[in-house]
mmCIF file of C-alpha atoms in Angstrom:
data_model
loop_
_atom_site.group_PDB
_atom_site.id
_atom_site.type_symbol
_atom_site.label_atom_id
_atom_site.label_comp_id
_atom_site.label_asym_id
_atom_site.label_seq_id
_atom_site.Cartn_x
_atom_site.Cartn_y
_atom_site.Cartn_z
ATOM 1 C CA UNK A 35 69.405 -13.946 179.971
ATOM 2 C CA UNK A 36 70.971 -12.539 176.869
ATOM 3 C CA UNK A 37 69.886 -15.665 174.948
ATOM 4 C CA UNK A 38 66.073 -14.694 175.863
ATOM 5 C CA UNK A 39 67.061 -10.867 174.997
ATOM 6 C CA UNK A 40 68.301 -11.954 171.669
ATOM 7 C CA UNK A 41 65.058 -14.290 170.931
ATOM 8 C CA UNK A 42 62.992 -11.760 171.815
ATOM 9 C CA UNK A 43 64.564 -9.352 169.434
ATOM 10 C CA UNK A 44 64.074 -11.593 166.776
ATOM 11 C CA UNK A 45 60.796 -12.129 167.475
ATOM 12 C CA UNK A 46 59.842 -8.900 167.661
ATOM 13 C CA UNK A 47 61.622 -8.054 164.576
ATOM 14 C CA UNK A 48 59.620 -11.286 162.890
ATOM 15 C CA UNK A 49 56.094 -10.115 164.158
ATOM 16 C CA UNK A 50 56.931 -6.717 162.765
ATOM 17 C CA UNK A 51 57.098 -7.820 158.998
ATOM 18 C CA UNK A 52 54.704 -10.549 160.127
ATOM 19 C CA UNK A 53 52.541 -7.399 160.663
ATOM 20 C CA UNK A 54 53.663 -5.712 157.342
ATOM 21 C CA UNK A 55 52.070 -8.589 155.366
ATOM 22 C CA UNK A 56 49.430 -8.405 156.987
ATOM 23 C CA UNK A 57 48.854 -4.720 156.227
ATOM 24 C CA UNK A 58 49.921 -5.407 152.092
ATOM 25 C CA UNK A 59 47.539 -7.982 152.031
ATOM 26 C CA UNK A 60 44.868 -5.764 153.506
ATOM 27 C CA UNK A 61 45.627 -3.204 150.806
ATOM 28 C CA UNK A 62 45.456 -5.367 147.709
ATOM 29 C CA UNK A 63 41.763 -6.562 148.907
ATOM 30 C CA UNK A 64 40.445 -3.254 149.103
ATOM 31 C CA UNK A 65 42.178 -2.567 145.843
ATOM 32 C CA UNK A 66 40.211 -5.777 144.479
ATOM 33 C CA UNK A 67 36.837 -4.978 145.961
ATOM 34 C CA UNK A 68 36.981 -1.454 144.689
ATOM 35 C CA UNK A 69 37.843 -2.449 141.381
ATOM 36 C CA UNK A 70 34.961 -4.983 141.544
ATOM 37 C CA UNK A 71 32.819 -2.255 142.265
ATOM 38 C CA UNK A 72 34.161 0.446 139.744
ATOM 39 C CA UNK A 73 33.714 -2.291 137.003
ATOM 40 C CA UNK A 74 30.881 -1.649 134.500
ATOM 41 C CA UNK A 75 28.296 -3.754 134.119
ATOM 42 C CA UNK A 76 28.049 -6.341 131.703
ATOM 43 C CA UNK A 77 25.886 -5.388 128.550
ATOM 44 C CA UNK A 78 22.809 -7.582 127.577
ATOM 45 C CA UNK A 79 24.352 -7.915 123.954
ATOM 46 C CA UNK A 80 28.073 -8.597 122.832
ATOM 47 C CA UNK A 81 29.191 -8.082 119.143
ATOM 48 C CA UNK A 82 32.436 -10.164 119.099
ATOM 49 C CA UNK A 83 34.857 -8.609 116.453
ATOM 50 C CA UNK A 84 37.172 -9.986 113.740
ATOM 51 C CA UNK A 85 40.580 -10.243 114.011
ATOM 52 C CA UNK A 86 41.458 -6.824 112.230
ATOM 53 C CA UNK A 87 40.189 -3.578 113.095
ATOM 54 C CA UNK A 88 38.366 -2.939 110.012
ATOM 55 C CA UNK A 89 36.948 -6.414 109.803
ATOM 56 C CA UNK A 90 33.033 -6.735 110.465
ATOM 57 C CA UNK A 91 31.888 -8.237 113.581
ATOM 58 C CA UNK A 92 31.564 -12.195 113.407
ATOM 59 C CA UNK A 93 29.532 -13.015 116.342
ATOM 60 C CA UNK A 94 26.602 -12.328 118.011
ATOM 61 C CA UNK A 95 26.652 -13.343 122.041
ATOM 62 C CA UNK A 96 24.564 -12.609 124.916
ATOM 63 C CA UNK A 97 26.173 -10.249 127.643
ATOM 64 C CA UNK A 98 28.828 -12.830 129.742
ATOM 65 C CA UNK A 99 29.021 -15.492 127.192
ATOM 66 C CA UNK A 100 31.935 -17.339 127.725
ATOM 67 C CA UNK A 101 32.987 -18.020 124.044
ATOM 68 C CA UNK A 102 32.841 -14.133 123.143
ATOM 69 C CA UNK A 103 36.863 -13.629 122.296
ATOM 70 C CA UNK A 104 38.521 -10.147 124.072
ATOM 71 C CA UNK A 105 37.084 -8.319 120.822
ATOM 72 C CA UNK A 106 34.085 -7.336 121.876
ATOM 73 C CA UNK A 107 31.848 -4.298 122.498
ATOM 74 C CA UNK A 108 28.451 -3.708 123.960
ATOM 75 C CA UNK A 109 25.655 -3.167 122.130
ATOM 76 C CA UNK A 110 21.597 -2.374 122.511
ATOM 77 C CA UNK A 111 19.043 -5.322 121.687
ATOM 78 C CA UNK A 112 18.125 -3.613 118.294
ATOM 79 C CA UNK A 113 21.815 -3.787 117.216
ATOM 80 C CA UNK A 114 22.305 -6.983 117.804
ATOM 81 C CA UNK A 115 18.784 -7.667 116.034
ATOM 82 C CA UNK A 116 20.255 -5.757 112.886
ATOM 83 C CA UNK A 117 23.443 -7.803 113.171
ATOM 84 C CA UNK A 118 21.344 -11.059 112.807
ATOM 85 C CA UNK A 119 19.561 -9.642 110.463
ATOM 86 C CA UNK A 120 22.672 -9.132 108.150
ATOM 87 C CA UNK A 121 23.700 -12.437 108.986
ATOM 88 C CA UNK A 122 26.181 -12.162 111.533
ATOM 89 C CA UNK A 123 26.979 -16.111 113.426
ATOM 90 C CA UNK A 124 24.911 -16.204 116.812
ATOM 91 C CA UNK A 125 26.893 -17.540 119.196
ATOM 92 C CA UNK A 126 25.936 -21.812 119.078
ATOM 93 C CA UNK A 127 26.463 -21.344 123.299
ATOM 94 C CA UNK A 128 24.685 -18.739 124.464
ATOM 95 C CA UNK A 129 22.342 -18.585 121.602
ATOM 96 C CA UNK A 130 21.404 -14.906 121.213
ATOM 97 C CA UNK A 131 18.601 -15.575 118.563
ATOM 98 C CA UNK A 132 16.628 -17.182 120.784
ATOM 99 C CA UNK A 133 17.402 -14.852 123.341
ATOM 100 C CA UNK A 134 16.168 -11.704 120.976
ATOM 101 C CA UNK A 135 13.455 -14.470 119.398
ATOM 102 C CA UNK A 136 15.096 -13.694 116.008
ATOM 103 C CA UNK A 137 14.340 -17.659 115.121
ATOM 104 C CA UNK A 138 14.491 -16.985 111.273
ATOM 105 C CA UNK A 139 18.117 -16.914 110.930
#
């Protein structure tokens, strides 16, 4: 009998933090999902940037491209029109130009 006590201490003990994971693991998916949700959307147009601050953009890329680098920011159809324009690189990917049906550049 105290064998079977002590076993089902332990178990009890085990289903406890068994039950604790459980919980954390709950708790980091609704952490995910709301994040997911909270996330802006992605813009139609990237400008990817140079590698300084001050340095003019050097891409063009359609909203999600994969190649766009981290520097990037959001911009409205006509900007990225201008940017083409003034002979910023479209992306040779996602290919922007044709996107915007800027075919000139």
């Amino acid at each position: 009998m105290p064998r079977l006590r002590t076993l089902e201490t332990w178990l009890a003990l085990s289903l406890g933090r068994v039950r604790q994971q459980i919980a954390a693991a709950e708790r980091r998916e609704q952490e995910r999902q709301r994040g997911e949700q909270a996330r802006p959307p992605m813009p139609d147009w990237i400008l990817e940037g140079g590698l300084n601050r001050g340095s003019p953009p050097v891409a063009v890329h359609v909203g999600g491209c994969h190649m766009a680098s981290k520097r990037w920011k959001g911009v409205s159809r006509d900007v990225a029109l201008r940017a083409l324009t003034e002979g910023i690189d479209a992306c040779g990917h996602c290919r922007p130009d044709a996107a915007l049906g800027y075919l000139d550049g």
